[in-house]
Amino acid sequence: MPERLDDKHFVLPAAQLATMVQEAHARTLACVADLHDVQLHVPPLAVLNPFLWELGHCAFFYDVFLLQVLGRRAPIMAHGADLYDSFSVDHDERWRLDLPNRSATLDYMERVRDAVLERLARVEIGPRETYLHLLALAHSDMHCEAFTYMRQTLGYAPPPFAGRGEVQMREPAGALPGDAAIAGGTFGLGAERDAPFVFDNEKWSHPVEVAPFRIARAPVTNSQFAAFVEEDGYLARELWSRQGWNWRARTGALHPVYWRRANGGWLRRDFDRMVPLEPHAPVTHVTWYEAEAWCRWAGRRLPTEAEWEMAASTAGSTTRDAGGASTKQRYPWGEADPDPARANLDAHAPGCLDVAACAAGDSPDGCRQMIGNVWEWTASAFYPYPGYVIDFPYKEYSAPWFGYRKVLKGGSWATRPRFAYNTLRNFFTPDRNDVFAGFRTCALD
């Protein structure tokens, strides 16, 4: 039977939710506050949205999926759906809309925020309202990361908040070679029913059999990927799948998208500047096809989603103790919230750290940075779990994308902590190289 919002169990105090709403609003504004009006107008590319559309869409989500669901009669912006509904307004059409100007867009955002805060100040908060707030906050978090990688795509400066956290900024930590041996066994893939917040595609934990496997302790680094490039891996047809080779031939790719040769080595475009390629940082901005080809070249393979989640979530061969209770962890290190010692998240650092950084975040079997630094491609296509029901208030979040996207796990340096935990499933088409995505590998045996 479909789960109702009222069935959810998790409750946060109104004051805490109000603080979270205000912080998320401020972070969304900070994503574009330093850009002048000309920079807000972007070319019509498949991986971009107009910045003003993206800002209005974030406010519209609160209006529709929180205020409207909770009983507000009239939308705050009349005909807002004609502008900001991502499923009724085609992507290409967003450049032809008569969007409100910058001032009017910010005013709309403020009015929505004020309406949300006003409601929090006067109603008793239950599980249903808590869940809707967490959904809207996670949606804002996703778009903050999208603003960040759109700035990379456009060659803009990084957002002004990047690198302001208390973290060792790019101090060398080095490589982390070797594999962790995972015993395999019966594993509960997906979210447990007592999780504080999950998306529809994480429902619910179900048993899968996982054979013993060995998974890299760290993601593939720039220097490891550079060896593949130097050996003409991009020209070796036998290393690429049919679809991967078609992508390579169509794009003419001979190296990762932001790499440039210089003085016998490599530079990498980091937002608006060129920097020497960091040898021990994880390779990023690579497609699933490039990850797959590297694996064939190296005699390795991508982990399945179940293997990745098992390595991140639990030690041993089962996720149930003798009494039947779950032993699956929300994060690789346990249940404590992320912090900079454990995970490179929330733009505390101005980009990726070396793969040996954040040792405090190791999984029980010794895998590092499974949360943060870079999203990690898996071998698995994005499909629903058994018993999936479209009962989620954001009905279009997952269902339209099943079948032809690949699952990514873990989160990147620009991911907000609310959107990074072991069971979370990100999903992109295998040709995307604009997102902060890399990969780790498994041994073939």
Tab-separated table of C-alpha atoms in Angstrom:
chain	number	residue	atom	x	y	z
A	1	MET	CA	0.000	0.000	0.000
A	2	PRO	CA	1.469	3.426	-0.869
A	3	GLU	CA	3.140	5.156	2.038
A	4	ARG	CA	1.506	8.392	3.150
A	5	LEU	CA	3.418	11.459	4.232
A	6	ASP	CA	1.614	11.206	7.575
A	7	ASP	CA	3.286	7.852	8.161
A	8	LYS	CA	6.726	9.406	8.436
A	9	HIS	CA	8.198	9.395	11.919
A	10	PHE	CA	10.956	12.009	12.001
A	11	VAL	CA	10.267	15.438	13.561
A	12	LEU	CA	12.501	18.500	13.864
A	13	PRO	CA	11.683	21.563	15.987
A	14	ALA	CA	10.240	24.562	14.142
A	15	ALA	CA	13.113	26.788	15.278
A	16	GLN	CA	15.677	24.382	13.833
A	17	LEU	CA	13.805	24.174	10.538
A	18	ALA	CA	13.558	27.961	10.396
A	19	THR	CA	17.332	28.259	10.834
A	20	MET	CA	17.879	25.675	8.085
A	21	VAL	CA	15.521	27.507	5.710
A	22	GLN	CA	17.282	30.822	6.252
A	23	GLU	CA	20.717	29.271	5.803
A	24	ALA	CA	19.690	27.484	2.597
A	25	HIS	CA	18.199	30.719	1.229
A	26	ALA	CA	21.411	32.605	1.990
A	27	ARG	CA	23.569	29.930	0.360
A	28	THR	CA	21.402	29.933	-2.783
A	29	LEU	CA	21.766	33.709	-3.072
A	30	ALA	CA	25.526	33.433	-2.507
A	31	CYS	CA	25.807	31.122	-5.522
A	32	VAL	CA	25.246	34.102	-7.849
A	33	ALA	CA	25.652	37.223	-5.673
A	34	ASP	CA	29.056	38.112	-7.133
A	35	LEU	CA	27.977	37.702	-10.780
A	36	HIS	CA	27.117	40.805	-12.780
A	37	ASP	CA	23.967	40.918	-14.890
A	38	VAL	CA	25.756	39.974	-18.132
A	39	GLN	CA	27.103	36.812	-16.500
A	40	LEU	CA	23.576	35.768	-15.559
A	41	HIS	CA	22.783	35.334	-19.258
A	42	VAL	CA	24.249	31.981	-20.304
A	43	PRO	CA	24.362	30.173	-23.651
A	44	PRO	CA	21.657	27.571	-24.373
A	45	LEU	CA	23.570	24.407	-23.571
A	46	ALA	CA	22.069	21.084	-22.511
A	47	VAL	CA	24.029	21.092	-19.233
A	48	LEU	CA	23.040	24.633	-18.224
A	49	ASN	CA	19.970	26.517	-17.099
A	50	PRO	CA	19.537	30.280	-17.159
A	51	PHE	CA	20.678	31.470	-13.743
A	52	LEU	CA	17.536	33.563	-13.170
A	53	TRP	CA	15.381	30.561	-14.079
A	54	GLU	CA	17.310	28.378	-11.627
A	55	LEU	CA	16.836	30.885	-8.803
A	56	GLY	CA	13.115	31.220	-9.463
A	57	HIS	CA	12.730	27.454	-9.721
A	58	CYS	CA	14.243	26.992	-6.230
A	59	ALA	CA	11.644	29.367	-4.757
A	60	PHE	CA	8.853	27.793	-6.819
A	61	PHE	CA	9.690	24.388	-5.348
A	62	TYR	CA	9.080	25.651	-1.802
A	63	ASP	CA	5.820	27.226	-2.930
A	64	VAL	CA	4.478	24.109	-4.679
A	65	PHE	CA	5.928	21.172	-2.746
A	66	LEU	CA	5.749	22.684	0.709
A	67	LEU	CA	3.319	25.603	1.039
A	68	GLN	CA	0.783	24.331	-1.490
A	69	VAL	CA	0.866	20.771	-0.152
A	70	LEU	CA	0.358	22.115	3.354
A	71	GLY	CA	-2.754	24.011	2.378
A	72	ARG	CA	-1.880	27.458	1.058
A	73	ARG	CA	-4.690	28.377	-1.354
A	74	ALA	CA	-2.978	30.704	-3.836
A	75	PRO	CA	0.579	30.539	-5.156
A	76	ILE	CA	2.847	33.391	-4.180
A	77	MET	CA	3.584	34.106	-7.840
A	78	ALA	CA	0.582	33.878	-10.137
A	79	HIS	CA	1.373	31.707	-13.161
A	80	GLY	CA	4.690	30.695	-11.597
A	81	ALA	CA	4.215	27.218	-13.033
A	82	ASP	CA	4.311	28.700	-16.540
A	83	LEU	CA	7.849	29.852	-15.820
A	84	TYR	CA	9.434	27.517	-13.290
A	85	ASP	CA	7.806	24.085	-13.472
A	86	SER	CA	10.672	21.967	-14.792
A	87	PHE	CA	8.321	19.357	-16.228
A	88	SER	CA	5.915	21.660	-18.044
A	89	VAL	CA	8.572	24.066	-19.324
A	90	ASP	CA	10.935	22.327	-21.743
A	91	HIS	CA	14.635	22.868	-21.177
A	92	ASP	CA	15.224	24.763	-24.419
A	93	GLU	CA	12.172	26.942	-23.819
A	94	ARG	CA	13.710	28.404	-20.659
A	95	TRP	CA	15.853	30.759	-22.742
A	96	ARG	CA	12.762	32.139	-24.512
A	97	LEU	CA	10.707	32.876	-21.392
A	98	ASP	CA	9.943	36.411	-20.272
A	99	LEU	CA	11.553	35.805	-16.894
A	100	PRO	CA	11.392	38.392	-14.112
A	101	ASN	CA	14.549	40.473	-13.880
A	102	ARG	CA	17.131	40.024	-11.144
A	103	SER	CA	15.405	42.332	-8.660
A	104	ALA	CA	11.975	40.758	-9.185
A	105	THR	CA	13.423	37.248	-8.929
A	106	LEU	CA	15.116	38.021	-5.622
A	107	ASP	CA	11.892	39.599	-4.375
A	108	TYR	CA	9.975	36.408	-5.246
A	109	MET	CA	12.553	34.331	-3.387
A	110	GLU	CA	12.249	36.548	-0.316
A	111	ARG	CA	8.454	36.416	-0.320
A	112	VAL	CA	8.502	32.631	-0.486
A	113	ARG	CA	11.087	32.415	2.291
A	114	ASP	CA	9.044	34.789	4.468
A	115	ALA	CA	5.879	32.742	3.911
A	116	VAL	CA	7.707	29.559	4.915
A	117	LEU	CA	9.104	31.198	8.060
A	118	GLU	CA	5.726	32.672	8.959
A	119	ARG	CA	4.148	29.237	8.810
A	120	LEU	CA	6.908	27.724	10.938
A	121	ALA	CA	6.277	30.401	13.570
A	122	ARG	CA	2.594	29.568	14.002
A	123	VAL	CA	1.975	25.860	13.401
A	124	GLU	CA	2.811	22.729	15.311
A	125	ILE	CA	5.419	20.755	13.397
A	126	GLY	CA	4.766	17.081	12.796
A	127	PRO	CA	6.420	14.369	10.718
A	128	ARG	CA	4.663	15.407	7.505
A	129	GLU	CA	5.827	19.005	7.626
A	130	THR	CA	9.338	18.001	8.699
A	131	TYR	CA	9.626	15.693	5.715
A	132	LEU	CA	8.428	18.330	3.251
A	133	HIS	CA	10.911	20.835	4.639
A	134	LEU	CA	13.772	18.374	4.328
A	135	LEU	CA	12.690	17.636	0.766
A	136	ALA	CA	12.676	21.330	-0.147
A	137	LEU	CA	16.026	21.858	1.566
A	138	ALA	CA	17.583	18.922	-0.291
A	139	HIS	CA	16.234	20.360	-3.540
A	140	SER	CA	17.936	23.684	-2.767
A	141	ASP	CA	21.130	21.821	-1.904
A	142	MET	CA	21.134	20.059	-5.289
A	143	HIS	CA	20.735	23.345	-7.110
A	144	CYS	CA	23.534	24.982	-5.117
A	145	GLU	CA	25.864	22.268	-6.384
A	146	ALA	CA	24.455	22.748	-9.886
A	147	PHE	CA	25.209	26.488	-9.685
A	148	THR	CA	28.782	25.580	-8.730
A	149	TYR	CA	29.443	23.199	-11.604
A	150	MET	CA	27.677	25.559	-14.020
A	151	ARG	CA	30.209	28.216	-12.998
A	152	GLN	CA	32.966	25.719	-13.835
A	153	THR	CA	31.371	24.999	-17.224
A	154	LEU	CA	31.217	28.718	-18.025
A	155	GLY	CA	34.736	29.502	-16.817
A	156	TYR	CA	33.491	31.829	-14.080
A	157	ALA	CA	35.254	32.295	-10.755
A	158	PRO	CA	34.346	29.774	-8.057
A	159	PRO	CA	31.508	30.834	-5.767
A	160	PRO	CA	32.724	33.224	-3.065
A	161	PHE	CA	32.055	30.771	-0.238
A	162	ALA	CA	34.323	28.048	-1.696
A	163	GLY	CA	37.374	27.387	0.438
A	164	ARG	CA	36.340	29.415	3.470
A	165	GLY	CA	35.903	26.494	5.839
A	166	GLU	CA	38.288	25.383	8.542
A	167	VAL	CA	40.030	22.705	6.540
A	168	GLN	CA	43.575	22.118	5.318
A	169	MET	CA	43.321	23.652	1.861
A	170	ARG	CA	44.941	21.352	-0.666
A	171	GLU	CA	47.835	20.505	1.638
A	172	PRO	CA	49.506	17.406	0.162
A	173	ALA	CA	48.184	14.195	1.622
A	174	GLY	CA	49.362	11.920	-1.179
A	175	ALA	CA	48.086	8.730	-2.720
A	176	LEU	CA	46.282	5.842	-1.054
A	177	PRO	CA	47.068	2.656	-2.995
A	178	GLY	CA	45.667	-0.786	-2.475
A	179	ASP	CA	42.328	-2.527	-2.171
A	180	ALA	CA	40.019	-3.313	0.705
A	181	ALA	CA	38.793	-6.914	0.813
A	182	ILE	CA	35.032	-7.111	1.347
A	183	ALA	CA	33.678	-10.446	2.512
A	184	GLY	CA	30.401	-10.239	0.621
A	185	GLY	CA	27.249	-12.043	1.682
A	186	THR	CA	23.649	-10.939	2.096
A	187	PHE	CA	23.375	-7.179	2.026
A	188	GLY	CA	20.386	-4.877	2.524
A	189	LEU	CA	20.640	-2.508	-0.446
A	190	GLY	CA	18.733	0.727	0.074
A	191	ALA	CA	17.496	2.814	2.976
A	192	GLU	CA	16.274	1.390	6.253
A	193	ARG	CA	12.761	2.393	7.309
A	194	ASP	CA	14.040	4.232	10.382
A	195	ALA	CA	16.231	6.585	8.319
A	196	PRO	CA	15.549	10.267	9.103
A	197	PHE	CA	15.117	11.261	5.450
A	198	VAL	CA	15.243	9.367	2.170
A	199	PHE	CA	14.258	9.925	-1.440
A	200	ASP	CA	11.741	7.703	-3.181
A	201	ASN	CA	14.392	5.805	-5.141
A	202	GLU	CA	16.110	4.658	-1.920
A	203	LYS	CA	13.023	2.743	-0.720
A	204	TRP	CA	13.515	0.247	0.694
A	205	SER	CA	16.329	-1.919	1.939
A	206	HIS	CA	16.056	-5.319	0.285
A	207	PRO	CA	18.385	-8.343	0.431
A	208	VAL	CA	20.882	-8.859	-2.360
A	209	GLU	CA	23.637	-11.435	-2.554
A	210	VAL	CA	27.100	-9.952	-3.049
A	211	ALA	CA	30.086	-12.140	-3.871
A	212	PRO	CA	33.380	-11.351	-2.117
A	213	PHE	CA	35.220	-8.537	-3.877
A	214	ARG	CA	38.145	-6.163	-3.584
A	215	ILE	CA	37.531	-2.442	-3.982
A	216	ALA	CA	40.091	0.373	-4.193
A	217	ARG	CA	40.658	2.237	-0.959
A	218	ALA	CA	40.556	5.509	-2.906
A	219	PRO	CA	39.255	6.892	-6.200
A	220	VAL	CA	41.396	6.912	-9.334
A	221	THR	CA	43.782	9.875	-9.243
A	222	ASN	CA	44.806	12.382	-11.877
A	223	SER	CA	48.226	10.769	-12.260
A	224	GLN	CA	46.679	7.327	-12.731
A	225	PHE	CA	44.324	8.654	-15.353
A	226	ALA	CA	47.110	10.635	-17.057
A	227	ALA	CA	48.977	7.361	-17.704
A	228	PHE	CA	45.951	6.126	-19.667
A	229	VAL	CA	45.890	9.358	-21.686
A	230	GLU	CA	49.637	9.214	-22.388
A	231	GLU	CA	49.307	5.644	-23.685
A	232	ASP	CA	46.702	6.844	-26.212
A	233	GLY	CA	43.861	5.204	-24.360
A	234	TYR	CA	41.429	7.589	-26.033
A	235	LEU	CA	42.443	6.192	-29.420
A	236	ALA	CA	42.352	2.494	-28.484
A	237	ARG	CA	38.979	1.373	-29.863
A	238	GLU	CA	39.147	-1.965	-28.042
A	239	LEU	CA	39.009	-0.227	-24.663
A	240	TRP	CA	35.688	1.476	-25.343
A	241	SER	CA	32.150	0.190	-25.461
A	242	ARG	CA	30.194	0.890	-28.629
A	243	GLN	CA	28.314	3.787	-27.031
A	244	GLY	CA	31.482	5.047	-25.386
A	245	TRP	CA	33.384	5.058	-28.665
A	246	ASN	CA	30.521	6.855	-30.372
A	247	TRP	CA	30.696	9.525	-27.659
A	248	ARG	CA	34.482	9.816	-28.028
A	249	ALA	CA	34.322	10.045	-31.812
A	250	ARG	CA	31.488	12.574	-31.740
A	251	THR	CA	33.213	14.848	-29.233
A	252	GLY	CA	36.787	14.298	-30.433
A	253	ALA	CA	37.878	13.810	-26.820
A	254	LEU	CA	41.540	12.911	-26.293
A	255	HIS	CA	41.691	13.690	-22.554
A	256	PRO	CA	39.363	14.888	-19.779
A	257	VAL	CA	37.409	17.943	-20.772
A	258	TYR	CA	39.291	20.578	-18.764
A	259	TRP	CA	42.848	19.256	-19.254
A	260	ARG	CA	45.373	21.075	-21.440
A	261	ARG	CA	48.933	20.028	-22.370
A	262	ALA	CA	51.675	22.400	-21.260
A	263	ASN	CA	55.482	22.013	-21.194
A	264	GLY	CA	55.357	18.232	-21.344
A	265	GLY	CA	52.776	17.966	-18.590
A	266	TRP	CA	49.176	18.878	-17.912
A	267	LEU	CA	47.238	21.869	-16.715
A	268	ARG	CA	43.623	21.761	-15.610
A	269	ARG	CA	41.080	24.558	-15.897
A	270	ASP	CA	39.816	25.207	-12.398
A	271	PHE	CA	36.889	27.595	-12.876
A	272	ASP	CA	38.517	30.765	-14.312
A	273	ARG	CA	42.186	29.819	-14.067
A	274	MET	CA	44.615	27.153	-15.212
A	275	VAL	CA	46.388	25.165	-12.496
A	276	PRO	CA	48.972	22.371	-12.618
A	277	LEU	CA	47.301	18.975	-12.550
A	278	GLU	CA	47.303	17.713	-8.971
A	279	PRO	CA	48.764	14.175	-9.192
A	280	HIS	CA	47.094	12.706	-6.109
A	281	ALA	CA	43.706	14.409	-6.344
A	282	PRO	CA	40.896	12.297	-7.790
A	283	VAL	CA	40.293	12.653	-11.494
A	284	THR	CA	37.057	14.539	-11.990
A	285	HIS	CA	34.815	15.789	-14.791
A	286	VAL	CA	34.996	12.436	-16.546
A	287	THR	CA	32.089	10.620	-18.145
A	288	TRP	CA	30.964	7.116	-17.298
A	289	TYR	CA	32.357	6.094	-20.703
A	290	GLU	CA	35.818	7.400	-19.815
A	291	ALA	CA	35.715	5.590	-16.475
A	292	GLU	CA	34.710	2.370	-18.213
A	293	ALA	CA	37.541	2.681	-20.763
A	294	TRP	CA	40.127	3.375	-18.056
A	295	CYS	CA	38.998	0.262	-16.211
A	296	ARG	CA	39.501	-1.913	-19.295
A	297	TRP	CA	42.949	-0.407	-19.815
A	298	ALA	CA	43.921	-1.001	-16.175
A	299	GLY	CA	42.407	-4.498	-15.922
A	300	ARG	CA	39.854	-3.313	-13.371
A	301	ARG	CA	36.098	-2.698	-13.295
A	302	LEU	CA	33.586	-0.287	-11.804
A	303	PRO	CA	31.827	-1.455	-8.638
A	304	THR	CA	28.155	-2.222	-8.763
A	305	GLU	CA	25.895	-0.017	-6.700
A	306	ALA	CA	25.451	-2.835	-4.176
A	307	GLU	CA	29.204	-3.366	-3.873
A	308	TRP	CA	29.847	0.338	-3.384
A	309	GLU	CA	27.132	0.690	-0.743
A	310	MET	CA	28.240	-2.464	1.060
A	311	ALA	CA	31.839	-1.233	1.213
A	312	ALA	CA	30.642	2.120	2.577
A	313	SER	CA	27.999	0.887	4.990
A	314	THR	CA	29.077	-2.144	6.939
A	315	ALA	CA	31.871	-4.500	7.871
A	316	GLY	CA	31.344	-8.207	7.472
A	317	SER	CA	28.914	-10.235	5.408
A	318	THR	CA	25.552	-9.162	6.787
A	319	THR	CA	23.665	-6.024	7.730
A	320	ARG	CA	21.684	-7.653	10.557
A	321	ASP	CA	22.915	-8.567	13.986
A	322	ALA	CA	21.816	-11.696	15.861
A	323	GLY	CA	18.707	-9.950	17.125
A	324	GLY	CA	17.670	-8.795	13.667
A	325	ALA	CA	18.612	-5.140	14.184
A	326	SER	CA	20.302	-3.223	11.417
A	327	THR	CA	24.070	-2.798	11.586
A	328	LYS	CA	24.160	-0.646	8.472
A	329	GLN	CA	25.729	2.779	8.946
A	330	ARG	CA	24.377	6.036	7.510
A	331	TYR	CA	27.948	7.177	6.758
A	332	PRO	CA	31.150	5.185	6.241
A	333	TRP	CA	32.419	6.272	9.654
A	334	GLY	CA	29.171	5.670	11.570
A	335	GLU	CA	26.191	7.828	12.521
A	336	ALA	CA	27.864	11.161	13.382
A	337	ASP	CA	27.165	14.036	11.018
A	338	PRO	CA	29.861	14.856	8.450
A	339	ASP	CA	32.648	17.222	9.409
A	340	PRO	CA	35.787	18.389	7.511
A	341	ALA	CA	37.986	15.765	9.170
A	342	ARG	CA	35.791	12.991	7.773
A	343	ALA	CA	34.598	14.303	4.404
A	344	ASN	CA	35.382	17.061	1.927
A	345	LEU	CA	31.878	18.517	1.520
A	346	ASP	CA	30.043	21.851	1.478
A	347	ALA	CA	32.852	23.700	-0.379
A	348	HIS	CA	34.891	23.913	2.841
A	349	ALA	CA	37.886	23.364	0.570
A	350	PRO	CA	38.117	25.141	-2.812
A	351	GLY	CA	38.035	21.851	-4.689
A	352	CYS	CA	39.220	18.265	-4.426
A	353	LEU	CA	41.709	17.211	-1.785
A	354	ASP	CA	44.295	14.464	-2.262
A	355	VAL	CA	42.758	11.002	-2.023
A	356	ALA	CA	44.634	10.223	1.205
A	357	ALA	CA	43.025	13.166	3.041
A	358	CYS	CA	40.156	12.791	5.521
A	359	ALA	CA	41.392	9.583	7.169
A	360	ALA	CA	38.836	10.014	9.971
A	361	GLY	CA	36.111	9.213	7.449
A	362	ASP	CA	37.322	5.711	6.579
A	363	SER	CA	34.784	2.929	6.213
A	364	PRO	CA	35.023	-0.133	8.488
A	365	ASP	CA	37.113	-1.930	5.850
A	366	GLY	CA	39.440	1.006	5.172
A	367	CYS	CA	37.950	2.766	2.144
A	368	ARG	CA	38.488	6.516	2.203
A	369	GLN	CA	36.451	9.462	0.917
A	370	MET	CA	33.430	7.404	-0.020
A	371	ILE	CA	31.545	10.530	1.042
A	372	GLY	CA	32.765	13.801	-0.443
A	373	ASN	CA	35.546	14.932	-2.800
A	374	VAL	CA	34.010	13.445	-5.993
A	375	TRP	CA	30.817	11.679	-6.952
A	376	GLU	CA	31.704	8.128	-7.972
A	377	TRP	CA	30.275	6.421	-11.038
A	378	THR	CA	29.109	2.850	-10.494
A	379	ALA	CA	28.514	0.101	-13.028
A	380	SER	CA	24.785	0.083	-12.262
A	381	ALA	CA	22.017	1.586	-14.336
A	382	PHE	CA	19.466	3.625	-12.409
A	383	TYR	CA	16.441	1.409	-11.820
A	384	PRO	CA	13.765	1.352	-9.090
A	385	TYR	CA	14.093	-1.014	-6.188
A	386	PRO	CA	11.565	-3.852	-5.777
A	387	GLY	CA	8.155	-2.563	-4.766
A	388	TYR	CA	8.855	1.014	-5.861
A	389	VAL	CA	5.704	3.150	-5.741
A	390	ILE	CA	5.330	6.699	-6.997
A	391	ASP	CA	4.015	8.047	-3.723
A	392	PHE	CA	6.531	10.808	-3.322
A	393	PRO	CA	5.265	14.421	-3.379
A	394	TYR	CA	7.916	15.208	-5.994
A	395	LYS	CA	6.608	12.571	-8.398
A	396	GLU	CA	8.994	13.519	-11.190
A	397	TYR	CA	12.161	13.218	-9.102
A	398	SER	CA	13.065	9.648	-10.092
A	399	ALA	CA	10.475	7.889	-12.256
A	400	PRO	CA	11.154	9.686	-15.583
A	401	TRP	CA	14.863	8.823	-15.430
A	402	PHE	CA	14.856	5.109	-14.723
A	403	GLY	CA	16.682	2.905	-17.186
A	404	TYR	CA	19.087	5.115	-19.074
A	405	ARG	CA	21.069	6.913	-16.388
A	406	LYS	CA	23.924	5.550	-14.271
A	407	VAL	CA	24.032	5.586	-10.476
A	408	LEU	CA	26.624	7.758	-8.750
A	409	LYS	CA	27.392	7.540	-5.063
A	410	GLY	CA	29.032	9.539	-2.334
A	411	GLY	CA	28.923	13.288	-3.039
A	412	SER	CA	31.550	15.817	-4.121
A	413	TRP	CA	33.469	18.665	-2.508
A	414	ALA	CA	30.601	20.978	-3.534
A	415	THR	CA	27.804	18.749	-2.190
A	416	ARG	CA	25.920	20.037	0.822
A	417	PRO	CA	26.075	17.601	3.779
A	418	ARG	CA	22.300	16.991	3.773
A	419	PHE	CA	22.674	15.452	0.305
A	420	ALA	CA	25.484	13.008	1.125
A	421	TYR	CA	25.005	9.674	2.868
A	422	ASN	CA	25.554	6.015	2.000
A	423	THR	CA	22.157	5.101	0.561
A	424	LEU	CA	21.665	8.270	-1.494
A	425	ARG	CA	21.515	7.617	-5.239
A	426	ASN	CA	22.548	10.332	-7.661
A	427	PHE	CA	21.963	9.666	-11.343
A	428	PHE	CA	23.205	11.192	-14.582
A	429	THR	CA	23.440	10.139	-18.193
A	430	PRO	CA	26.771	8.440	-18.959
A	431	ASP	CA	27.935	11.275	-21.236
A	432	ARG	CA	27.925	13.962	-18.532
A	433	ASN	CA	31.357	15.393	-17.758
A	434	ASP	CA	30.306	18.741	-16.322
A	435	VAL	CA	29.471	17.374	-12.858
A	436	PHE	CA	32.079	16.746	-10.162
A	437	ALA	CA	32.294	13.022	-10.905
A	438	GLY	CA	35.166	10.550	-10.764
A	439	PHE	CA	35.311	6.836	-9.909
A	440	ARG	CA	36.912	4.085	-7.869
A	441	THR	CA	37.422	0.547	-9.118
A	442	CYS	CA	37.262	-3.107	-8.178
A	443	ALA	CA	39.648	-5.956	-8.933
A	444	LEU	CA	38.428	-8.281	-11.686
A	445	ASP	CA	38.691	-11.348	-9.456
